[in-house]
Short mmCIF file of C-alpha atoms and ligand atoms in Angstrom, two decimals:
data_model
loop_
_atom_site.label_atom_id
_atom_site.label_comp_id
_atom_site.label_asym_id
_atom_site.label_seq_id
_atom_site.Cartn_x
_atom_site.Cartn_y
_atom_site.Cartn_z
CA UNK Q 137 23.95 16.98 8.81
CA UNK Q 138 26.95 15.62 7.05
CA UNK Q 139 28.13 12.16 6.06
CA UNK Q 140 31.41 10.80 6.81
CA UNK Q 141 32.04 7.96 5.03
CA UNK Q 142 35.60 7.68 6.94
CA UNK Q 143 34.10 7.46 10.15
CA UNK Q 144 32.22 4.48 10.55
CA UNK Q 145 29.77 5.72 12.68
CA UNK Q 146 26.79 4.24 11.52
CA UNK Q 147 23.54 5.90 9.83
CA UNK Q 148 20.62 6.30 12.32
CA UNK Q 149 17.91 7.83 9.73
CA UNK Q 150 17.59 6.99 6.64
CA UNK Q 151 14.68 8.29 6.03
CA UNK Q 152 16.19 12.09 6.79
CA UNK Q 153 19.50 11.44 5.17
CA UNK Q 154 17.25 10.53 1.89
CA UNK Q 155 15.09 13.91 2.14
CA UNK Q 156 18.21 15.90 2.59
CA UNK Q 157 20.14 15.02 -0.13
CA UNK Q 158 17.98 13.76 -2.68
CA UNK Q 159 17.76 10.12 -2.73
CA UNK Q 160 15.01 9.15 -4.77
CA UNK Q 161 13.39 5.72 -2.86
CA UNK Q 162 13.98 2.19 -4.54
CA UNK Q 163 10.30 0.50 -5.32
CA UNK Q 164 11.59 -3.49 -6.10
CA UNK Q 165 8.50 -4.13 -7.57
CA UNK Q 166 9.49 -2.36 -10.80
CA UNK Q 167 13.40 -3.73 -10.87
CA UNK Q 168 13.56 -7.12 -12.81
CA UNK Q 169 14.24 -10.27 -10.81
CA UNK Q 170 15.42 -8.26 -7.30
CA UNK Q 171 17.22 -9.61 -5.00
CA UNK Q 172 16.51 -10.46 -1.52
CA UNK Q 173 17.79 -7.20 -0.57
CA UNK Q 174 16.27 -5.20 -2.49
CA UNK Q 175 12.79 -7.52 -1.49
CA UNK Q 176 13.63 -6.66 1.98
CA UNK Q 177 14.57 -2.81 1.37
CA UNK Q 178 18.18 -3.19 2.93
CA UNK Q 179 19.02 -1.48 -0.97
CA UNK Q 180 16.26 1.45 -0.05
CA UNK Q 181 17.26 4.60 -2.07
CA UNK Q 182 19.08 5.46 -5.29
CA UNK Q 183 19.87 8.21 -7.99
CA UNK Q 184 19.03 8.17 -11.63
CA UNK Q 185 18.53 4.22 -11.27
CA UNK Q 186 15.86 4.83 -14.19
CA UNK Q 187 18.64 5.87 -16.68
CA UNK Q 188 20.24 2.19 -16.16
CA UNK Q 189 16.76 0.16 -16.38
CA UNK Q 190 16.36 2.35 -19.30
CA UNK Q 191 19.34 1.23 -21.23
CA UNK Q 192 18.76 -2.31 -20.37
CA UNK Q 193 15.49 -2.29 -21.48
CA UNK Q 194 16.48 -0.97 -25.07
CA UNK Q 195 19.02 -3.44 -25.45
CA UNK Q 196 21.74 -0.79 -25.05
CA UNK Q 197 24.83 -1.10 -23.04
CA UNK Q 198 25.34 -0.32 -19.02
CA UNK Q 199 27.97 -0.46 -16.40
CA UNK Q 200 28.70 -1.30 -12.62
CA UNK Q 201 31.55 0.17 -10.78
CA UNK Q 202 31.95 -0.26 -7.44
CA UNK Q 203 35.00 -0.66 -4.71
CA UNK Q 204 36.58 -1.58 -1.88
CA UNK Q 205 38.98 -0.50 0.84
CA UNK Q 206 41.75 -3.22 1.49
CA UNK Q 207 42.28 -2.10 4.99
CA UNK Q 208 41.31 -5.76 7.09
CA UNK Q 209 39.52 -8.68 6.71
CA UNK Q 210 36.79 -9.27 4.63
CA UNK Q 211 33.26 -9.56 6.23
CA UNK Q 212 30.12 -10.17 5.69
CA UNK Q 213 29.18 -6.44 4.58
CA UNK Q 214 32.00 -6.28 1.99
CA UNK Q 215 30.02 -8.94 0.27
CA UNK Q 216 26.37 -6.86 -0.39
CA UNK Q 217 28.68 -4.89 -2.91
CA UNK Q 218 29.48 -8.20 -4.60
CA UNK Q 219 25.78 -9.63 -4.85
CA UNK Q 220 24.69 -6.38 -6.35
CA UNK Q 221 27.40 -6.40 -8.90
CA UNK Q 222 26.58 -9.94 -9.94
CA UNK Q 223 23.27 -9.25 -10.19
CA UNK Q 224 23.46 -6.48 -12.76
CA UNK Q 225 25.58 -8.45 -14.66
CA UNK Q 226 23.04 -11.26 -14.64
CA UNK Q 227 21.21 -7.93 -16.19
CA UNK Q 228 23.56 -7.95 -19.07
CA UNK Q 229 26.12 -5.51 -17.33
CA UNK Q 230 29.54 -5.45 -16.97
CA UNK Q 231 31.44 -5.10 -14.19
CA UNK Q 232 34.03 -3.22 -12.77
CA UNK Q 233 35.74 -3.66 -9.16
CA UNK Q 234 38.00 -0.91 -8.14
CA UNK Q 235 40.63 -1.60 -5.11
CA UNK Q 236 41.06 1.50 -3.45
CA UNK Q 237 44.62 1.00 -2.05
CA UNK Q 238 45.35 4.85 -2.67
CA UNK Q 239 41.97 5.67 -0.69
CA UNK Q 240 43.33 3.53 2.24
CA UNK Q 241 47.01 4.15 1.62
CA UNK Q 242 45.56 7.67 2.39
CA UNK Q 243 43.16 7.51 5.31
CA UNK Q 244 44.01 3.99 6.81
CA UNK Q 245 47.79 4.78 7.60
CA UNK Q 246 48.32 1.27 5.27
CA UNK Q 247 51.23 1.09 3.09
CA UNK Q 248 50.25 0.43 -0.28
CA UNK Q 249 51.84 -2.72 0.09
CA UNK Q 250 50.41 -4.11 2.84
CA UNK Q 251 47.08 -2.82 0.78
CA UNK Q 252 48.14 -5.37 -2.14
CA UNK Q 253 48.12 -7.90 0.54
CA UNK Q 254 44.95 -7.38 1.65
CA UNK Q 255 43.36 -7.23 -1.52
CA UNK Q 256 45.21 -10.22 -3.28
CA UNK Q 257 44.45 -12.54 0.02
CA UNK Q 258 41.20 -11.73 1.37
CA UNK Q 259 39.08 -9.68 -0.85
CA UNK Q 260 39.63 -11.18 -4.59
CA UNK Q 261 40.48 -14.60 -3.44
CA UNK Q 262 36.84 -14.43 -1.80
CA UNK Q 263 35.36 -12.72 -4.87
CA UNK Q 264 36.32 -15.53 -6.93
CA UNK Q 265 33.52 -17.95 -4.78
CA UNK Q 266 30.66 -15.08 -5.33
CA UNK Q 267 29.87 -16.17 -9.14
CA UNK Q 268 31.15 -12.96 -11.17
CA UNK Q 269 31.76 -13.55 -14.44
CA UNK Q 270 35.36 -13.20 -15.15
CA UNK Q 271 34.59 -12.40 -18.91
CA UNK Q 272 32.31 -9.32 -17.70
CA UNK Q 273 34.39 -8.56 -14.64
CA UNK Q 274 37.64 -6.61 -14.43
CA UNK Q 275 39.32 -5.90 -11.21
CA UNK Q 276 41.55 -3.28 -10.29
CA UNK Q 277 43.79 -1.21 -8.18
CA UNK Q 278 43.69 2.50 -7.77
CA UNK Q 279 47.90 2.69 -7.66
CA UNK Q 280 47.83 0.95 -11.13
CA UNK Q 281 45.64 2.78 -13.32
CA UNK Q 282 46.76 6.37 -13.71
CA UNK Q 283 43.84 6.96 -15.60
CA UNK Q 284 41.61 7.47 -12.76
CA UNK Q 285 44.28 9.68 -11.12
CA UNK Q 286 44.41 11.89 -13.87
CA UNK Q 287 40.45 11.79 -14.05
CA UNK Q 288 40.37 13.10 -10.64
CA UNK Q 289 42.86 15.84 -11.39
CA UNK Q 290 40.39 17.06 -14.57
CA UNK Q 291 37.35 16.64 -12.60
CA UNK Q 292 39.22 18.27 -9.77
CA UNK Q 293 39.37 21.27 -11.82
CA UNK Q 294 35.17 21.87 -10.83
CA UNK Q 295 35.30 21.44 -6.97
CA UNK Q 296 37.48 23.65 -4.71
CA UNK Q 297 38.28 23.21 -0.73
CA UNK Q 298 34.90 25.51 0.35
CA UNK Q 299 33.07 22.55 -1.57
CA UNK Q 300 35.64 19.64 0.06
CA UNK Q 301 34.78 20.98 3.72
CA UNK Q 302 31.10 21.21 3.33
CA UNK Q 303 30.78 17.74 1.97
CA UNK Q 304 33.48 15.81 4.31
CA UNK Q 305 34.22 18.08 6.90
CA UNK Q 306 37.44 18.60 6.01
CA UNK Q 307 39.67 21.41 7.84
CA UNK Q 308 43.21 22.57 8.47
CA UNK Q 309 44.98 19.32 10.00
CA UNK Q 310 43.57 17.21 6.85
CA UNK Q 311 46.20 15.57 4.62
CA UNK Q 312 45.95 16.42 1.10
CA UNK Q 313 46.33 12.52 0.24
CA UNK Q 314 43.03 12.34 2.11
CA UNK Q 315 41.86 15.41 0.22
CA UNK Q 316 43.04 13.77 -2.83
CA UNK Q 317 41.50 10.41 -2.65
CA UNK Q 318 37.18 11.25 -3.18
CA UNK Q 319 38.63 12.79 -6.34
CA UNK Q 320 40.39 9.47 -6.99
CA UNK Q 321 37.21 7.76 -6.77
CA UNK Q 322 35.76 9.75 -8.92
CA UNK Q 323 37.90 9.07 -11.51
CA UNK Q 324 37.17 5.40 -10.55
CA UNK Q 325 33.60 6.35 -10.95
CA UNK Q 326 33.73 7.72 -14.40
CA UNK Q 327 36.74 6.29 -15.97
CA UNK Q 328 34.42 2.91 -17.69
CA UNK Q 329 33.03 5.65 -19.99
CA UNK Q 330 36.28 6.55 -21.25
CA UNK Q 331 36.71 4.73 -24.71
CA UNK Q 332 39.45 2.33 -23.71
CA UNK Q 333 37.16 1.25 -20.96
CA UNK Q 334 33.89 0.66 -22.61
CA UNK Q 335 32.89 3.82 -23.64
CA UNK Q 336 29.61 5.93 -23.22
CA UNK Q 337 26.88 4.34 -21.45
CA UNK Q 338 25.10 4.64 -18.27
CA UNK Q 339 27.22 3.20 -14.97
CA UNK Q 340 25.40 2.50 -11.79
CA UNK Q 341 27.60 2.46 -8.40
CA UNK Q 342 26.32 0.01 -5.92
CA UNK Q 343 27.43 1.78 -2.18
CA UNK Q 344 26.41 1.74 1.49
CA UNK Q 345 24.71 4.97 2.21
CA UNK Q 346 28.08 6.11 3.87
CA UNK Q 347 29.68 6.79 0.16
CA UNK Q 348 27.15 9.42 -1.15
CA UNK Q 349 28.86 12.39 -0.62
CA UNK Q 350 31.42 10.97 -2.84
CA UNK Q 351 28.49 10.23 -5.38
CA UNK Q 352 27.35 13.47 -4.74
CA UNK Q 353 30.46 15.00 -5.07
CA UNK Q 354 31.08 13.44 -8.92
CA UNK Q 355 27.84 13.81 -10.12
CA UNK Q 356 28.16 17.74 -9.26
CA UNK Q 357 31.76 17.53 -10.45
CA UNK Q 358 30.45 15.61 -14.22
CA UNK Q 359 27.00 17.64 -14.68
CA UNK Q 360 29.85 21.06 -14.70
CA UNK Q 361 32.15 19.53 -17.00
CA UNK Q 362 28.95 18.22 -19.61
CA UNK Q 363 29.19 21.23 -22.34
CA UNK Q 364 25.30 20.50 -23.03
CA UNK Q 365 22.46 21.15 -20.15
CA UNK Q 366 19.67 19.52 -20.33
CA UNK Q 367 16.40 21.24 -18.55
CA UNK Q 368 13.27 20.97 -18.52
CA UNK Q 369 11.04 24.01 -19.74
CA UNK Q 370 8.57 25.69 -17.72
CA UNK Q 371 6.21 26.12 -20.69
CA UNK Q 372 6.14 22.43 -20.73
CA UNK Q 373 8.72 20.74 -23.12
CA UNK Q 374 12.29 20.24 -22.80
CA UNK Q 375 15.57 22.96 -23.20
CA UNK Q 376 19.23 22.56 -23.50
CA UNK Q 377 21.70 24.78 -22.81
CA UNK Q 378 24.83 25.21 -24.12
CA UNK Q 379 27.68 25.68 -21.25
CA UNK Q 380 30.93 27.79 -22.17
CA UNK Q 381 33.80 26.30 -20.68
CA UNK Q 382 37.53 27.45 -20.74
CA UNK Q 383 38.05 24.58 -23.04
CA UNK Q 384 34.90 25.33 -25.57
CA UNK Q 385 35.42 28.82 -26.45
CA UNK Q 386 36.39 27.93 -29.67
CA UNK Q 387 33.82 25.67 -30.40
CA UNK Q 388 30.56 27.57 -28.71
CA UNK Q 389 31.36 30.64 -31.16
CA UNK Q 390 33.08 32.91 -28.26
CA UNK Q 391 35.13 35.23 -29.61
CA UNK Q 392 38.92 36.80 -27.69
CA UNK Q 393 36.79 39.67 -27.38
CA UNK Q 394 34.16 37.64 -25.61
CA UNK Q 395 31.70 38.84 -28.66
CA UNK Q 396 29.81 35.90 -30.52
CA UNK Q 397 31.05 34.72 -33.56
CA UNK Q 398 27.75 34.12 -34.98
CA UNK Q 399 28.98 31.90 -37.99
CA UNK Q 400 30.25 29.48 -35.71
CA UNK Q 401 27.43 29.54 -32.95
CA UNK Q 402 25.18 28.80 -35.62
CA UNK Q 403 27.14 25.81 -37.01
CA UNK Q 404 27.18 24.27 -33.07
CA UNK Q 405 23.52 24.80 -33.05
CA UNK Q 406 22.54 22.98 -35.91
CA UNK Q 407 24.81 20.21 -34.66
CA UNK Q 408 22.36 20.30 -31.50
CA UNK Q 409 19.56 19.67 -33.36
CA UNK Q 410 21.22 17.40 -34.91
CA UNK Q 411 21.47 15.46 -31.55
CA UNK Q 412 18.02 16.14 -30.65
CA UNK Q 413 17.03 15.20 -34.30
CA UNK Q 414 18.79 11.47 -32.94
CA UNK Q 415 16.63 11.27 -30.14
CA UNK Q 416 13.89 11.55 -31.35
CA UNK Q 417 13.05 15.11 -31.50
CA UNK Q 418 11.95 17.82 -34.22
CA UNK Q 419 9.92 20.66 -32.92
CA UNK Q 420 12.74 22.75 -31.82
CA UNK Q 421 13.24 26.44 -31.99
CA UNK Q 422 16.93 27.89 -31.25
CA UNK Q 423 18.00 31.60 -29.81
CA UNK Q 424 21.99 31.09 -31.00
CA UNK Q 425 22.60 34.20 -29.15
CA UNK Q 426 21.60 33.23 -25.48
CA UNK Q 427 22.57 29.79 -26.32
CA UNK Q 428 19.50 27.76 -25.90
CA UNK Q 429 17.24 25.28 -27.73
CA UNK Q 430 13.64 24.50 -26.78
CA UNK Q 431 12.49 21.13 -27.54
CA UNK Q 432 8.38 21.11 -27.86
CA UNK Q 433 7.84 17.34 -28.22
CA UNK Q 434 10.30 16.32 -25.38
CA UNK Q 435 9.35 15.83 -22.24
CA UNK Q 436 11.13 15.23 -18.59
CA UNK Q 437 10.74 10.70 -19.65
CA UNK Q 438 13.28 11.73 -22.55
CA UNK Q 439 16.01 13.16 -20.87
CA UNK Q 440 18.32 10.41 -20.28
CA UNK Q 441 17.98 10.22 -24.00
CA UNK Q 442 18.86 13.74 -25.06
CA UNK Q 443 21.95 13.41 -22.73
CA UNK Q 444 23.08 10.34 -24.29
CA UNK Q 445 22.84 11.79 -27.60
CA UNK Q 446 24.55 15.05 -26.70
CA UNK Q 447 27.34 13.62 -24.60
CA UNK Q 448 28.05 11.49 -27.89
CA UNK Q 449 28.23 15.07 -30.15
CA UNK Q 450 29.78 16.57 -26.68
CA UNK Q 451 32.55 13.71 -27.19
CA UNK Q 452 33.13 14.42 -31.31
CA UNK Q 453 33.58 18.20 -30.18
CA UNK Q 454 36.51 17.22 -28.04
CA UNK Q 455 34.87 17.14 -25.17
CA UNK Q 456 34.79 14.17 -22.02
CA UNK Q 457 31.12 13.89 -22.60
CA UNK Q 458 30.84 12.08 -19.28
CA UNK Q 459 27.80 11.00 -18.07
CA UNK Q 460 26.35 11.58 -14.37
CA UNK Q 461 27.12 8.37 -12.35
CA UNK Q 462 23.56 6.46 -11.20
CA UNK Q 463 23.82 4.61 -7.48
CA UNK Q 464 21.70 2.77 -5.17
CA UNK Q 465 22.57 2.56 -1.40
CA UNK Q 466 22.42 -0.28 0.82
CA UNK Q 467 21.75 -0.25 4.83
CA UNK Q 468 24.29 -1.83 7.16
CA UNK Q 469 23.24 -4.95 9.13
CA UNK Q 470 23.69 -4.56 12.87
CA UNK Q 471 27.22 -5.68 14.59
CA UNK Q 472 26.89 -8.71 16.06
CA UNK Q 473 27.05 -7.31 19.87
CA UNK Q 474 24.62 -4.62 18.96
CA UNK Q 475 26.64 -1.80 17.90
CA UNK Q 476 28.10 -0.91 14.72
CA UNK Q 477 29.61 -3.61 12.76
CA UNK Q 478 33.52 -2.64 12.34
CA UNK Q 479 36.48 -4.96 11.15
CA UNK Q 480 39.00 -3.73 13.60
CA UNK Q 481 36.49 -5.11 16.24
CA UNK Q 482 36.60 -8.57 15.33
CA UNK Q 483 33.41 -9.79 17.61
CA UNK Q 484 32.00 -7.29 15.71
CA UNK Q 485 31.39 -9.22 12.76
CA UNK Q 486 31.77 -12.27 10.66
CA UNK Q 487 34.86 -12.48 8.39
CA UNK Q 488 34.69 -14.60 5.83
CA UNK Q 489 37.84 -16.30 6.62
CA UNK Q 490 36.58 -17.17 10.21
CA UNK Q 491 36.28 -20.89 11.08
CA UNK Q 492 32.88 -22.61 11.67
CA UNK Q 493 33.77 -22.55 14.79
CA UNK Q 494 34.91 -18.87 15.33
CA UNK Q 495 31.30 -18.36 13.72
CA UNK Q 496 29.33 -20.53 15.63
CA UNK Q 497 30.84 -18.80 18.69
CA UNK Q 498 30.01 -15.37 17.70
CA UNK Q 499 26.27 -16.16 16.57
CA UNK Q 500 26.05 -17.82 20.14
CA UNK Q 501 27.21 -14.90 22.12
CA UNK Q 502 25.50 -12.10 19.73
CA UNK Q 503 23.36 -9.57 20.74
CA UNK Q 504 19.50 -11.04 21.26
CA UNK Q 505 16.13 -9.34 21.16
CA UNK Q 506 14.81 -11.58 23.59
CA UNK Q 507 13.27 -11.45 26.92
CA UNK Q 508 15.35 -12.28 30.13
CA UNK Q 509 13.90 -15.46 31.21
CA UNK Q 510 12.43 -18.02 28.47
CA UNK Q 511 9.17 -17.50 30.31
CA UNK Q 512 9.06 -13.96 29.44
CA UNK Q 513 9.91 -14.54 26.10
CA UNK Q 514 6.86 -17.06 25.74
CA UNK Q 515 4.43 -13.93 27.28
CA UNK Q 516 5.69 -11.01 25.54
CA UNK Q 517 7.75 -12.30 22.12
CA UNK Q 518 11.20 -11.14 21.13
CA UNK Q 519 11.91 -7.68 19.40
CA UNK Q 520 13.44 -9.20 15.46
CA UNK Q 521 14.55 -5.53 14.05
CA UNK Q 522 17.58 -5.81 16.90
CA UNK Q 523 18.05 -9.57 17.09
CA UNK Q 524 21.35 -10.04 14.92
CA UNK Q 525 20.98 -13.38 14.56
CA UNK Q 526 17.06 -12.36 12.67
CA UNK Q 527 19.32 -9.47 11.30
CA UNK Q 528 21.87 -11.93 9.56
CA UNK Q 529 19.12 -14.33 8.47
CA UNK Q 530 17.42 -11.10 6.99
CA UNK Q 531 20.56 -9.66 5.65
CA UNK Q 532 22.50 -12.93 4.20
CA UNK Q 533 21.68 -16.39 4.85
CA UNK Q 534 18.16 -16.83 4.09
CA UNK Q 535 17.11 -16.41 0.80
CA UNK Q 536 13.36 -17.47 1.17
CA UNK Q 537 11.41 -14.62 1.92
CA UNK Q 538 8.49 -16.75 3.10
CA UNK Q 539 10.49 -19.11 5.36
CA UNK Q 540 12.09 -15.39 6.49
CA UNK Q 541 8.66 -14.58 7.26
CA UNK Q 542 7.70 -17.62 9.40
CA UNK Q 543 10.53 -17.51 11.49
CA UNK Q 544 10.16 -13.65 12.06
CA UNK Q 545 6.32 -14.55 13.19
CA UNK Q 546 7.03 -17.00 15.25
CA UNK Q 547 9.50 -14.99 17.19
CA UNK Q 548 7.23 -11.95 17.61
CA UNK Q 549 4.80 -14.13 18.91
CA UNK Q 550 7.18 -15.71 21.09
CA UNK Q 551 6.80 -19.51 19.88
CA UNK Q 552 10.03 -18.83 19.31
CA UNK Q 553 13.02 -18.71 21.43
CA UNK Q 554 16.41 -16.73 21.47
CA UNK Q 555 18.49 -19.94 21.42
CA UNK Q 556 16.20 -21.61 18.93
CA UNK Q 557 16.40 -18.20 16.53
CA UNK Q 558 20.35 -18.39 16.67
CA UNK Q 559 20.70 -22.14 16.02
CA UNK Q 560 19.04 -21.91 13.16
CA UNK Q 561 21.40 -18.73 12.35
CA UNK Q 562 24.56 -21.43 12.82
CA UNK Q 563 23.11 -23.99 11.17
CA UNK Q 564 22.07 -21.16 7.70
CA UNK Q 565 25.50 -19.54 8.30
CA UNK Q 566 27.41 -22.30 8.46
CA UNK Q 567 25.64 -24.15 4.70
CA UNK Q 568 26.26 -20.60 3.09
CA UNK Q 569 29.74 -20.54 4.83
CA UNK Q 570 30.57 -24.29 3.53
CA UNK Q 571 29.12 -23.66 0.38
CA UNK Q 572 31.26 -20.26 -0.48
CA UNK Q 573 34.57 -22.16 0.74
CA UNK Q 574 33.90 -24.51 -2.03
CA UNK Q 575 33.17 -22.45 -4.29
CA UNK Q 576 36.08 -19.91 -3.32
CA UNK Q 577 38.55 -22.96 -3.65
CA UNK Q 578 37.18 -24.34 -6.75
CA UNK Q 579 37.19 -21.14 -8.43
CA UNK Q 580 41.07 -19.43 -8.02
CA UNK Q 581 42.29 -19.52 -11.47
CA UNK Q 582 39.94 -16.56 -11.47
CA UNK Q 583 41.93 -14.62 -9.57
CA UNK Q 584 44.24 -14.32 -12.62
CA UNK Q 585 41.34 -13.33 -15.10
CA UNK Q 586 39.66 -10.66 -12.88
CA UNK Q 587 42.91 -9.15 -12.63
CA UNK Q 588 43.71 -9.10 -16.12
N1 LIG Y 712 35.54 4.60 -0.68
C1 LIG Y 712 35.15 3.23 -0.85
C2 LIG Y 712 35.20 2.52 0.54
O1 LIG Y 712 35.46 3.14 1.52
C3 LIG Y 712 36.02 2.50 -1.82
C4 LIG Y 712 35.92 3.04 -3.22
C5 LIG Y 712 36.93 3.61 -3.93
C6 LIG Y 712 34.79 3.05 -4.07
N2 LIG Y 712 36.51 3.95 -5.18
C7 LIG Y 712 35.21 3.61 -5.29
C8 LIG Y 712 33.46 2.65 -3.92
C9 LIG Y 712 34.34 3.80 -6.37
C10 LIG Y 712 32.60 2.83 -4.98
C11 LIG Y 712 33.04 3.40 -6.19
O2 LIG Y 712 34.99 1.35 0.63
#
């Protein structure tokens, strides 16, 4: 099974996608103040979320980075990325939006102008109505910050094209732009821990499930760069590892010869235990010459802590001490004429720019999960998990879970009726729709600020 987060074909089990790669499963009852999508499981798995609640809870510092291709309108979906941003910054994050005019420079056939186009006009114009901070929030594009190219060249340094074509697919025919651009957004990924950008902390990347293998990708790419492993020990207790790298020889006490230079292996030890000493830690016992250090009063709850501490020591050693990007993935709401929901298929979906009445239309004509005949529909009840205009209640117009609930009840039962269930979509669509065009027009000196 592989993900192709090019193709827009659509996930059909989540469940098996989650088992297969690793996705741990989100439980909202433990996340502060979730939203309704979380409530509602549309954001159903994630990796290393713990590490971010962690840091939050202490007080510390954490970071959101997500993106966006400028290839078409903005619609509805492009807007779950948004929400979740805003609401870890409600958290006490800060935010970062990348544009990823290089990603569809790359794979859209766009040129990077008509890209800035895009971007300027319907994404960050509409951002400016979704209630980001512009003193937390920095927006910007791939082309313009060579940082994150370069990041992706460094990083590129621990993947090769056997690893590229098992994740993407990739073969032969593909471009090396496209090649080149999951290792741009890695650099995107990991370029807010770089010390101009914020610096060490934990960053969480807010995706639909279609982006993991680029998550999976850079956390594979970061965890072989990190000069410090951190593993847990089968006699119970915690061990890290140290990891020679062509560019810690010098510093891990490896000789030209390849011998040990003891002197110095010692001296990177003790700086180890130093680290571990900052976490927390002091029942450690160190074998210099294989390179390890058991940790007896550490267990598997402390390791986002040991890693902090040791990418900060990794970091005064000369190294990128970069840590492993968390995420959470989001489900896709249903196209509105039952199929997948795709931009360049305008009855597809709703862009924001669409006109009330452009909206109205497509709720109207959407694809129903009710019976034939209004009779039927009485006798038997509609079928909500297909209805789109349930779906887009579910997904963005209806905040109140219990209302939510009623209205799902009452069309499983059948009280209900199809045309009933989508006037009630047009009338929540068009409030949230009127609401975010105020907003949105109120709010464009922000434009300027995110930019900045
Ligand atoms: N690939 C993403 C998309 O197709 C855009 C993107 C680029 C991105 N860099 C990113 C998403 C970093 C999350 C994090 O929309």
């Amino acid at each position: 099974m592989k993900i192709d987060p090019w193709a827009n074909e659509g996930v059909q089990n989540y469940k098996e996608i989650c088992d297969k790669f690793g996705l741990e499963i989100v439980d909202h009852t433990k996340l502060p103040n979730p939203t309704h999508l979380h409530r509602r499981g549309i954001i159903f798995a994630h990796r290393d979320l713990d590490n971010i609640l962690e840091s939050r809870k202490a007080g510390r510092p954490f970071g959101v980075l997500s993106g966006l291709m400028p290839s078409g309108q903005i619609h509805l979906g492009h807007k779950m990325v948004i929400d979740q941003a805003r609401w870890y910054q409600e958290l006490g994050g800060d935010v970062t939006i990348t544009v990823a005019d290089l990603e569809a420079h790359a794979t859209r056939g766009l040129s990077l102008e008509a890209c800035r186009k895009y971007a300027i006009e319907e994404y960050v114009t509409n951002y400016a109505g979704m209630g980001l901070d512009p003193d937390k929030t920095s927006i910007y594009f791939q082309s313009e910050r060579p940082i994150v190219q370069k990041l992706g060249f460094t990083l590129g340094k621990k993947t090769n094209l056997s690893e590229m074509e098992a994740i993407y697919g990739f073969s032969g025919e593909t471009t090396l732009a496209h090649v080149q651009s999951p290792l741009v957004q890695a650099g995107d990924i990991v370029h807010p821990q770089m010390d101009e950008y914020g610096g060490l902390r934990p960053i969480v990347v807010p995706v639909g499930i279609d982006q993991d293998p680029h998550i999976r990708l850079t956390r594979g790419m970061v965890s072989k760069t990190n000069w410090f492993n951190v593993n847990t020990n089968k006699s119970g207790g915690m061990t890290i590892g140290l990891s020679i790298q062509d560019n810690n020889l010098e510093v891990m006490g490896i000789l030209a010869n390849g011998g040990i230079d003891d002197k110095q292996r010692n001296k990177v030890i003790d700086k180890v235990i130093g680290a571990i000493n900052k976490a927390g830690f002091s029942q450690v016992s160190s074998n210099p010459k294989h390179g390890k250090i058991d940790i007896k009063d550490a267990s598997v709850s402390d390791r986002n802590e040991l890693r902090y501490q040791l990418l900060s020591l990794e970091r005064k050693l000369g190294g990128l001490g970069f840590m492993q990007p968390s995420s959470t993935y989001h489900q896709f709401a249903i196209g509105m004429t039952g199929g997948k929901m795709s931009s360049s298929q305008p009855e597809t979906t709703m862009f924001l720019n669409d006109s009330m009445k452009t909206i109205e239309k497509k709720i109207k004509s959407s694809f129903s999960g009710g019976q034939a005949t209004a009779e039927e529909h009485r006798k038997k009840g509609g079928n909500p998990d297909v209805d789109v205009a349930y779906q887009y209640l579910r997904y963005f117009f209806e905040d109140d879970d219990k209302e939510l609930e009623r209205i799902r009840g009452e069309y499983v039962s059948g009280e209900l009726l199809t045309g009933q269930m989508k006037a009630i979509c047009v009338e929540k669509a068009s409030e949230w729709m009127k609401n975010h065009h105020e907003l949105k027009d109120q709010n464009q000196h922000l434009v300027k600020k995110f930019l900045k």
